[in-house]
Every structure is written in structure tokens, then in C-alpha cells.
Short mmCIF file of C-alpha atoms in Angstrom, two decimals:
data_model
loop_
_atom_site.label_atom_id
_atom_site.label_comp_id
_atom_site.label_asym_id
_atom_site.label_seq_id
_atom_site.Cartn_x
_atom_site.Cartn_y
_atom_site.Cartn_z
CA LEU A 1 11.72 -2.97 6.21
CA LEU A 2 11.65 -1.86 2.54
CA CYS A 3 8.14 0.28 4.31
CA PHE A 4 8.76 0.66 7.23
CA LEU A 5 12.34 2.97 5.77
CA SER A 6 9.77 3.65 3.99
CA ILE A 7 7.10 5.90 6.82
CA GLN A 8 10.22 6.38 8.09
CA SER A 9 11.35 8.61 5.35
CA LEU A 10 8.55 10.25 4.75
CA ILE A 11 8.48 11.16 8.82
CA ILE A 12 11.46 12.01 8.17
CA THR A 13 11.33 14.45 5.82
CA LEU A 14 8.36 16.11 6.34
CA SER A 15 10.19 17.88 9.05
CA THR A 16 13.09 18.58 7.08
CA ILE A 17 12.39 19.29 3.42
CA PRO A 18 11.35 23.54 4.06
CA GLU A 19 7.37 22.52 1.53
CA PHE A 20 6.71 20.48 5.18
CA ASN A 21 6.65 22.82 8.06
CA VAL A 22 5.99 20.34 11.54
CA SER A 23 5.26 22.19 14.73
CA PHE A 24 5.59 19.97 18.04
CA HIS A 25 5.28 22.76 20.38
CA ALA A 26 3.72 21.10 23.11
CA LYS A 27 0.83 22.82 23.62
CA THR A 28 -1.21 22.68 19.94
CA PHE A 29 0.19 19.48 19.89
CA PHE A 30 -2.24 17.88 22.65
CA THR A 31 -5.12 19.74 21.67
CA ARG A 32 -5.23 19.44 17.97
CA LYS A 33 -8.46 18.20 17.37
CA ARG A 34 -8.48 14.47 16.09
CA VAL A 35 -11.48 13.36 14.80
CA LEU A 36 -10.38 9.49 14.25
CA LEU A 37 -9.34 9.63 17.50
CA PRO A 38 -12.03 7.21 19.14
CA GLY A 39 -12.24 4.80 17.08
CA LEU A 40 -8.40 4.13 16.43
CA LEU A 41 -8.37 4.07 20.50
CA ALA A 42 -11.87 1.99 20.54
CA LEU A 43 -9.60 -0.46 17.44
CA CYS A 44 -6.48 -0.62 19.99
CA THR A 45 -8.72 -1.59 22.96
CA GLY A 46 -9.49 -4.77 20.71
CA TYR A 47 -6.69 -5.34 19.78
CA LEU A 48 -5.13 -5.05 23.31
CA LEU A 49 -8.29 -7.33 25.46
CA SER A 50 -7.49 -10.33 22.56
CA GLY A 51 -8.25 -13.68 23.89
CA ILE A 52 -7.88 -12.31 27.65
CA LEU A 53 -10.77 -14.95 28.79
CA SER A 54 -9.26 -18.03 26.15
CA PRO A 55 -7.78 -20.88 28.79
CA ALA A 56 -4.89 -20.33 25.97
CA TYR A 57 -3.87 -16.50 27.41
CA PRO A 58 -1.77 -18.00 30.59
CA ASP A 59 0.66 -19.32 28.89
CA MET A 60 0.88 -16.82 26.27
CA ALA A 61 -0.07 -12.85 27.94
CA VAL A 62 2.97 -11.90 27.70
CA LYS A 63 3.51 -12.77 23.10
CA ASN A 64 0.39 -11.49 22.85
CA LEU A 65 -0.01 -8.77 24.27
CA LEU A 66 3.60 -7.65 22.61
CA PHE A 67 2.34 -7.87 18.97
CA ALA A 68 -1.20 -5.80 20.06
CA ALA A 69 0.59 -2.85 20.84
CA LEU A 70 3.08 -3.42 18.15
CA GLN A 71 -0.21 -3.67 15.87
CA CYS A 72 -1.90 -0.48 17.97
CA ALA A 73 1.40 1.16 17.20
CA ALA A 74 0.90 0.84 13.58
CA VAL A 75 -2.42 2.60 12.99
CA PHE A 76 -2.41 4.41 16.05
CA VAL A 77 0.94 6.64 16.07
CA PRO A 78 1.86 7.92 13.18
CA TYR A 79 -1.28 9.31 13.01
CA TYR A 80 -1.59 10.92 15.76
CA LEU A 81 2.46 11.87 15.37
CA VAL A 82 1.34 13.68 11.73
CA SER A 83 -1.55 14.95 12.73
CA GLY A 84 -0.68 16.91 15.31
CA GLY A 85 3.05 17.58 14.41
CA VAL A 86 2.18 19.25 10.84
CA ARG A 87 1.23 22.95 9.92
CA TRP A 88 -1.92 22.76 7.64
CA SER A 89 -1.73 25.61 6.69
CA GLN A 90 1.46 26.24 5.62
CA ASN A 91 1.70 22.51 3.04
CA ARG A 92 0.93 21.31 -0.40
CA LYS A 93 -2.41 19.51 0.26
CA ASP A 94 -0.70 16.84 -2.64
CA TYR A 95 2.38 15.61 -0.33
CA PHE A 96 0.67 12.83 0.62
CA CYS A 97 -0.34 11.89 -3.09
CA TRP A 98 2.59 12.81 -4.25
CA THR A 99 4.56 10.55 -1.93
CA GLY A 100 2.12 7.52 -3.00
CA PHE A 101 2.84 7.72 -7.02
CA GLY A 102 6.97 7.78 -5.77
CA MET A 103 5.96 5.54 -3.55
CA GLY A 104 4.60 2.79 -6.42
CA CYS A 105 7.63 4.27 -8.78
CA LEU A 106 10.08 1.95 -6.16
CA LEU A 107 7.96 -0.21 -5.67
CA LEU A 108 7.50 -0.91 -9.91
CA GLY A 109 11.30 -0.81 -9.85
CA GLU A 110 12.19 -3.25 -7.35
CA LEU A 111 9.32 -5.13 -9.87
CA ILE A 112 11.52 -5.46 -12.95
CA TRP A 113 14.33 -5.80 -10.94
CA ILE A 114 13.35 -9.09 -9.05
CA TYR A 115 12.62 -10.12 -13.00
CA MET A 116 15.51 -9.44 -14.75
CA THR A 117 17.57 -10.78 -11.39
CA GLY A 118 16.01 -13.37 -9.96
CA ASP A 119 15.12 -17.14 -10.77
CA ILE A 120 11.54 -16.42 -11.02
CA THR A 121 10.11 -19.02 -14.35
CA GLU A 122 10.41 -22.59 -14.51
CA PHE A 123 10.48 -24.37 -17.99
CA GLY A 124 8.57 -20.49 -19.65
CA VAL A 125 5.32 -20.45 -16.40
CA ILE A 126 6.36 -17.55 -13.44
CA GLN A 127 6.05 -19.41 -10.40
CA ARG A 128 5.44 -16.69 -8.90
CA ASN A 129 6.41 -18.80 -4.82
CA ARG A 130 10.25 -16.82 -6.53
CA ILE A 131 8.46 -12.89 -7.16
CA PHE A 132 9.12 -11.45 -3.05
CA THR A 133 11.53 -9.29 -1.48
CA GLY A 134 12.71 -8.83 1.42
CA TRP A 135 10.52 -7.55 3.39
CA GLY A 136 6.99 -9.07 1.20
CA MET A 137 6.68 -11.84 -0.97
CA HIS A 138 4.60 -11.04 -4.58
CA ASN A 139 1.19 -10.29 -1.97
CA ASN A 140 3.14 -7.90 -0.15
CA LEU A 141 4.03 -6.87 -3.49
CA GLY A 142 0.90 -6.49 -5.31
CA GLY A 143 -1.09 -4.91 -2.62
CA MET A 144 1.26 -1.90 -1.93
CA LEU A 145 1.12 -1.47 -5.53
CA ALA A 146 -2.60 -1.76 -6.00
CA MET A 147 -2.42 1.16 -3.31
CA MET A 148 -0.06 3.39 -5.41
CA ILE A 149 -2.64 3.19 -8.96
CA PRO A 150 -4.93 6.12 -6.93
CA PHE A 151 -2.24 8.90 -6.38
CA ALA A 152 -0.64 8.58 -10.45
CA PHE A 153 -4.25 9.25 -10.72
CA TYR A 154 -3.95 12.60 -8.57
CA LEU A 155 -0.96 13.65 -10.39
CA ALA A 156 -3.16 12.73 -13.84
CA SER A 157 -5.85 14.98 -12.54
CA ARG A 158 -4.35 17.78 -10.83
CA TYR A 159 -2.12 18.47 -13.69
CA HIS A 160 -1.53 19.79 -17.11
CA LYS A 161 1.28 17.77 -18.38
CA GLY A 162 -0.52 14.75 -16.52
CA TRP A 163 -1.02 12.01 -18.95
CA ILE A 164 2.32 11.57 -17.72
CA GLY A 165 0.71 10.59 -14.33
CA THR A 166 -2.05 8.15 -16.24
CA VAL A 167 1.07 5.99 -18.03
CA ALA A 168 2.41 5.29 -14.83
CA GLY A 169 -1.03 4.08 -13.30
CA SER A 170 -1.49 1.67 -15.50
CA ALA A 171 3.02 0.62 -15.32
CA PHE A 172 1.48 0.30 -12.21
CA LEU A 173 -1.39 -1.72 -12.50
CA ILE A 174 0.90 -4.00 -14.97
CA GLY A 175 3.81 -4.23 -12.61
CA VAL A 176 0.19 -5.54 -10.26
CA PHE A 177 -0.36 -8.19 -13.03
CA MET A 178 3.64 -8.92 -13.11
CA SER A 179 3.39 -9.77 -9.10
CA CYS A 180 0.71 -12.72 -9.51
CA SER A 181 -0.60 -11.51 -6.76
CA ARG A 182 -4.57 -12.71 -6.99
CA SER A 183 -6.70 -10.15 -4.33
CA SER A 184 -4.02 -7.44 -5.94
CA ILE A 185 -5.36 -7.74 -9.18
CA LEU A 186 -9.04 -8.20 -8.08
CA VAL A 187 -8.83 -4.90 -6.39
CA GLY A 188 -6.08 -2.60 -8.50
CA CYS A 189 -8.26 -3.35 -11.63
CA GLY A 190 -11.41 -1.41 -9.63
CA ALA A 191 -8.63 1.41 -8.05
CA TYR A 192 -7.76 1.69 -11.72
CA VAL A 193 -11.69 1.49 -13.39
CA VAL A 194 -12.77 4.20 -10.97
CA CYS A 195 -9.08 6.17 -10.93
CA ILE A 196 -10.16 6.34 -15.24
CA ALA A 197 -13.36 7.77 -14.70
CA VAL A 198 -12.30 9.88 -12.52
CA MET A 199 -9.68 11.81 -13.85
CA LEU A 200 -11.62 12.34 -17.18
CA TRP A 201 -13.73 14.01 -15.21
CA LYS A 202 -11.66 15.73 -13.33
CA ALA A 203 -8.99 15.81 -15.21
CA THR A 204 -7.73 19.71 -16.32
CA ASN A 205 -6.21 18.49 -19.53
CA LYS A 206 -8.51 15.97 -20.58
CA LYS A 207 -7.90 15.53 -24.04
CA GLY A 208 -3.99 14.95 -23.52
CA ASN A 209 -5.08 12.07 -20.28
CA THR A 210 -7.96 10.44 -23.50
CA VAL A 211 -4.89 10.83 -25.87
CA ALA A 212 -2.61 8.51 -23.11
CA LEU A 213 -5.10 6.73 -22.20
CA ILE A 214 -5.69 5.20 -25.96
CA ILE A 215 -2.65 5.25 -26.10
CA VAL A 216 -1.82 2.33 -23.44
CA LEU A 217 -4.91 0.22 -23.46
CA VAL A 218 -3.86 0.29 -28.05
CA SER A 219 -0.53 -1.12 -26.81
CA VAL A 220 -1.68 -2.99 -24.19
CA ALA A 221 -4.43 -5.07 -26.50
CA LEU A 222 -2.04 -5.47 -28.89
CA SER A 223 0.81 -6.34 -27.06
CA ILE A 224 -1.88 -9.50 -25.51
CA LEU A 225 -3.01 -10.11 -29.01
CA LEU A 226 0.34 -10.53 -30.22
CA PHE A 227 1.90 -12.39 -28.13
CA ARG A 228 -1.16 -14.28 -26.97
CA HIS A 229 0.88 -18.15 -27.46
CA GLN A 230 3.99 -16.73 -24.81
CA LEU A 231 2.15 -14.72 -22.10
CA ALA A 232 -0.56 -17.15 -21.45
CA LYS A 233 2.71 -19.71 -21.24
CA LEU A 234 5.05 -17.42 -18.83
CA PHE A 235 0.68 -16.84 -17.27
CA TRP A 236 -0.38 -20.25 -16.95
CA GLY A 237 0.56 -20.98 -13.35
CA LEU A 238 -1.80 -17.87 -12.23
CA ILE A 239 -4.51 -18.80 -14.83
CA SER A 240 -4.67 -22.28 -13.80
CA MET A 241 -5.44 -21.46 -10.40
CA GLY A 242 -8.28 -19.82 -11.40
CA THR A 243 -10.63 -18.89 -8.28
CA ASP A 244 -9.29 -21.69 -6.40
CA PRO A 245 -8.96 -20.54 -2.39
CA SER A 246 -6.02 -22.04 -1.70
CA TYR A 247 -6.63 -23.30 1.00
CA ARG A 248 -8.52 -19.79 2.36
CA ASP A 249 -11.47 -21.19 2.72
CA VAL A 250 -10.67 -23.83 5.11
CA THR A 251 -8.73 -21.17 7.05
CA TRP A 252 -11.82 -19.42 7.96
CA SER A 253 -13.77 -21.80 8.15
CA ALA A 254 -11.26 -22.88 11.73
CA GLY A 255 -11.48 -18.72 11.82
CA LEU A 256 -15.13 -18.62 12.59
CA ALA A 257 -15.20 -22.17 14.31
CA GLN A 258 -12.52 -20.51 16.62
CA PHE A 259 -14.83 -17.08 17.28
CA ALA A 260 -17.50 -19.73 17.84
CA LYS A 261 -16.01 -20.85 20.95
CA TYR A 262 -14.03 -17.42 22.37
CA PRO A 263 -16.50 -14.81 21.05
CA VAL A 264 -16.40 -12.13 23.44
CA PHE A 265 -12.11 -11.83 23.28
CA GLY A 266 -11.20 -14.57 20.81
CA GLY A 267 -8.77 -16.26 21.21
CA SER A 268 -5.99 -14.21 20.58
CA PHE A 269 -3.88 -13.62 18.48
CA TYR A 270 -2.34 -16.75 18.30
CA ALA A 271 -4.77 -20.23 17.05
CA ILE A 272 -5.18 -22.08 18.40
CA ASP A 273 -6.47 -25.49 17.11
CA PHE A 274 -5.47 -24.84 14.12
CA THR A 275 -2.62 -22.90 12.34
CA PRO A 276 -3.16 -21.08 9.28
CA TRP A 277 -0.96 -20.85 6.48
CA ASP A 278 2.57 -19.32 7.37
CA PHE A 279 4.69 -18.20 4.32
CA SER A 280 8.13 -17.87 6.41
CA THR A 281 10.04 -19.89 6.75
CA VAL A 282 12.78 -17.98 9.42
CA ASP A 283 11.75 -19.27 12.77
CA ALA A 284 12.25 -16.19 14.89
CA PHE A 285 9.45 -14.47 13.10
CA SER A 286 7.08 -17.04 12.88
CA GLY A 287 8.01 -17.02 16.64
CA PHE A 288 6.92 -13.40 17.28
CA PHE A 289 4.05 -12.50 14.07
CA PRO A 290 1.63 -15.41 14.35
CA PRO A 291 0.05 -16.97 10.99
CA ARG A 292 -2.35 -14.96 9.94
CA TRP A 293 -6.37 -15.68 9.12
CA HIS A 294 -6.33 -13.84 5.05
CA ASN A 295 -9.68 -11.70 5.35
CA THR A 296 -9.59 -8.79 8.62
CA VAL A 297 -13.71 -9.83 9.52
CA ILE A 298 -12.65 -12.92 10.19
CA GLN A 299 -9.01 -12.68 12.15
CA LEU A 300 -11.14 -9.13 14.29
CA LEU A 301 -13.90 -11.92 15.52
CA ALA A 302 -11.32 -14.64 15.85
CA CYS A 303 -8.43 -13.06 17.68
CA THR A 304 -10.57 -10.33 19.44
CA GLY A 305 -13.73 -11.61 19.07
CA VAL A 306 -17.11 -9.07 19.44
CA VAL A 307 -15.40 -6.65 21.08
CA GLY A 308 -12.95 -6.28 19.16
CA LEU A 309 -14.99 -6.45 15.61
CA LEU A 310 -16.93 -3.20 17.56
CA GLY A 311 -13.79 -1.70 18.70
CA TYR A 312 -13.04 -1.87 14.70
CA GLY A 313 -16.35 -1.10 12.82
CA PHE A 314 -16.65 1.64 15.46
CA HIS A 315 -13.35 3.12 13.56
CA ARG A 316 -15.44 2.60 9.71
CA ILE A 317 -17.83 4.30 10.33
CA GLN A 318 -14.67 7.10 11.78
CA THR A 319 -12.61 7.33 7.82
CA VAL A 320 -16.29 6.67 6.21
CA VAL A 321 -17.76 10.18 6.84
CA LEU A 322 -14.87 11.96 7.11
CA LEU A 323 -14.08 10.29 3.72
CA LEU A 324 -17.86 10.95 2.29
CA LYS A 325 -17.83 14.65 4.54
CA ASN A 326 -16.70 17.83 2.29
CA ILE A 327 -14.93 15.89 -0.10
CA THR A 328 -11.80 17.45 -2.25
CA ARG A 329 -9.68 15.54 -4.77
CA GLU A 330 -6.57 14.52 -2.35
CA LYS A 331 -8.80 13.04 -0.16
CA ALA A 332 -10.92 11.64 -2.82
CA PHE A 333 -8.02 8.94 -3.95
CA ILE A 334 -6.08 9.68 -0.03
CA GLY A 335 -9.60 7.18 0.39
CA CYS A 336 -9.44 5.22 -3.09
CA SER A 337 -6.07 4.26 -2.21
CA LEU A 338 -6.74 3.06 1.15
CA LEU A 339 -10.28 1.11 0.37
CA VAL A 340 -7.98 -0.92 -2.04
CA LEU A 341 -6.51 -2.27 1.13
CA LEU A 342 -8.97 -2.73 2.55
CA GLY A 343 -10.19 -4.52 -0.71
CA ALA A 344 -7.47 -6.86 -0.79
CA SER A 345 -7.78 -7.40 3.15
CA LEU A 346 -10.46 -8.89 3.16
CA PHE A 347 -8.56 -12.16 1.03
CA ASP A 348 -4.39 -11.18 2.51
CA CYS A 349 -3.67 -10.27 5.68
CA HIS A 350 -2.33 -6.67 4.10
CA PHE A 351 -4.27 -4.77 7.43
CA TYR A 352 -2.60 -7.34 9.71
CA ASN A 353 1.33 -6.22 8.72
CA ILE A 354 3.07 -3.83 9.26
CA GLY A 355 3.50 -1.75 6.71
CA PRO A 356 0.94 -0.54 4.62
CA VAL A 357 -0.84 -0.23 8.26
CA LEU A 358 1.83 2.79 8.97
CA PHE A 359 1.04 4.02 5.19
CA TYR A 360 -2.74 4.16 6.17
CA SER A 361 -2.25 5.67 9.44
CA ILE A 362 -0.73 8.13 7.84
CA GLY A 363 -3.10 8.63 4.87
CA LEU A 364 -5.89 9.50 7.82
CA ALA A 365 -4.10 11.99 8.75
CA PHE A 366 -4.17 13.64 5.36
CA ALA A 367 -7.54 13.01 4.39
CA GLU A 368 -7.97 14.20 7.97
CA LYS A 369 -6.51 17.15 7.78
CA CYS A 370 -5.18 18.05 3.48
CA GLY A 371 -9.04 20.51 3.62
CA LYS A 372 -8.46 22.56 6.61
CA SER A 373 -6.66 25.54 4.36
CA THR A 374 -6.85 27.75 7.91
CA GLU A 375 -5.21 25.21 10.49
CA ASP A 376 -1.42 26.08 12.89
#
């Protein structure tokens, strides 16, 4: 719900703040060039054809189509509205980066509040299943926060007082560790290293950022050294898991088995012979949102078959070409954020959660348009 409201607030803000001009004149809105449109339509086609040849499809057709339509709306509608409804030549190119930075601060604040008010420890050890909000569990929170790390470092590279962004980006990464989401920690650390390298290369104030980074890293290292025993006990639940796949290997094997039975259009979004782990205990939620396969590629194969995978592949090729062509600072950091989402989605189901994909869709619109200063 928080993610949905955040995206909704962003769209409303785009149409109300003087610094961001929105134009919904029918002629320009519907005729404006949208480079990623073919790939998105191909992906949505794969979603809507999900499971159409499976024997169980007639019994779940309505529900499956509704869920597929929701996935299509999440990935298609924000991109279409924002790419066509904004006067790009009259607006700040870094608006989305500032939005991502603000969202990161919001998520970090929410995580701190959970630690302050929630009963998340037992015998001094964090119980990560108790880290949750009204809109998601620890993996959702960690994944979204990891996506915001690049935006902090965008500010660090762009502005003279960018050291604030360096400190904030480091705080975001600490927050990702606090979420106890292993996949988010993995991709968050990768994004952090890449963003530091880009920031030190492109920063307006390299000296200030370097000093801030050294202070942060030394402070964290000293804290770990001085409180290593307490921290080891506190995070023992996470440490003891190591590389345990947490049943994902079984889930992935079952997903591939479903694909083998229904290779063309998949078996539908609702599993047939095997039910993946469902994090929700709310029957009304689980009755509509099916358990997912914790890997984007396997999700596509199991649910949409070769048709869906080809549609996704076409969309992915278009996004890669877009992000690598005529790279700008804004596009680079937006691309890094979206890459965090895609990387984490190889271990979790972020790409089929509505909130992250709404953010992803708007990010694509900004990545495509923010460098075109002459386009209305």
C-alpha cells in the first residue's frame, strides 16, 4: 500500500508542482514517441495469454486474466502516462532521482520505526519474520530500499554538497542489512560498490565525497570491530542461514517442471501441481495473489511459457539499448536502480509485486525522456 501511495503521490505531484509541467493534450499525448512501447506490449501479450492451453485453465480463466491484467497495468500504464503526459523540455531532468532519494529516506525511517517499536528480537537475536509493514515483509522492504541507493549517490555526484548523498547512500545500505533480506543485501552491496566508483569518477566535489566516504567506512569498521560479539548475536539468525536457498531450489525445480508440461503458454499464474511458499496469511490476499516462483525467468517459464519469455526478452533488449545509448548521469543512476530490482528478482518475486513495478515503469519513462531536452 505504501508503494502504491508513493507512486500515486508522484503522479499527482507531477501535475501540481510548478517545477514539473504535465500536458495531457490529446494530440501530443497519444502521438508522442514511446521507444519502449513495442516491448511492453509484447510482455503484456505474454501475460494475458498465460496458461491458455493448460487443462486447468477453464476453471481459473477469469481469475488468471484479472491477475495478468493487473500485472500489465502495473508495468504499462505508468510508463504510458508519464512518457506522454509530461513537458520534458520544461522540467528538471533529475526529478525522479530526487523522488527516489526521498523514498529511500521514507523507507529507512519506516525500518528504524519497526526496530524501535516492534518486538523483533528473541533472546537477543533478530527474528526477521517479524520485520514487516502493512505493505510487505522484510524482503520487500529490503529490496525497495536497495533500489534507492543509486539515487543517493546521484546527488553525491551531481551537487557540490554531495557528501550528504554519500552518507545517505551508506545509511540506505545499512538499512538493507537491517532488513535481513539476503538477496537485497547481495544486490545492494553490488550497487553500492558501483555507485561509489561512478561517484568518485564523476563527482562535482570529489574531495568532500572522498572524505565523507572514508569517515563512513572507518566508522562502520570500528563499530563492527568494537561490537562484533553483540552484532554477531543480534544477526545470528541471518548469519546461520549462510547460503541456504530456503526451499527456493525445490520451488525452481517445480517451476521448470511446470514449464516442461506447458511449454508454449505456461500453466497460468496459479500453480497446478506444486504450490510455492506463500508469505501471506491473509486468505483474501492469497486467494487472488498467487504464490510466486522467486525468480523472474522461472516465473515467466512456469506461468507464461516460451511466449511470455520471448515477450520479456524483447522488452529487456529494448531497455538495455535505451540505457546504453546516449548515457547521461540521470539515466545511468536510474538504470542502476532498475538493475537492482532485476537482480533481486532472480531470488525473490519483486518483479511481480505491484509497488516495485510501478516504480520501475515510471523509471523507464524518465530514463527514456529525461535526456531529450528539446521534446515537449
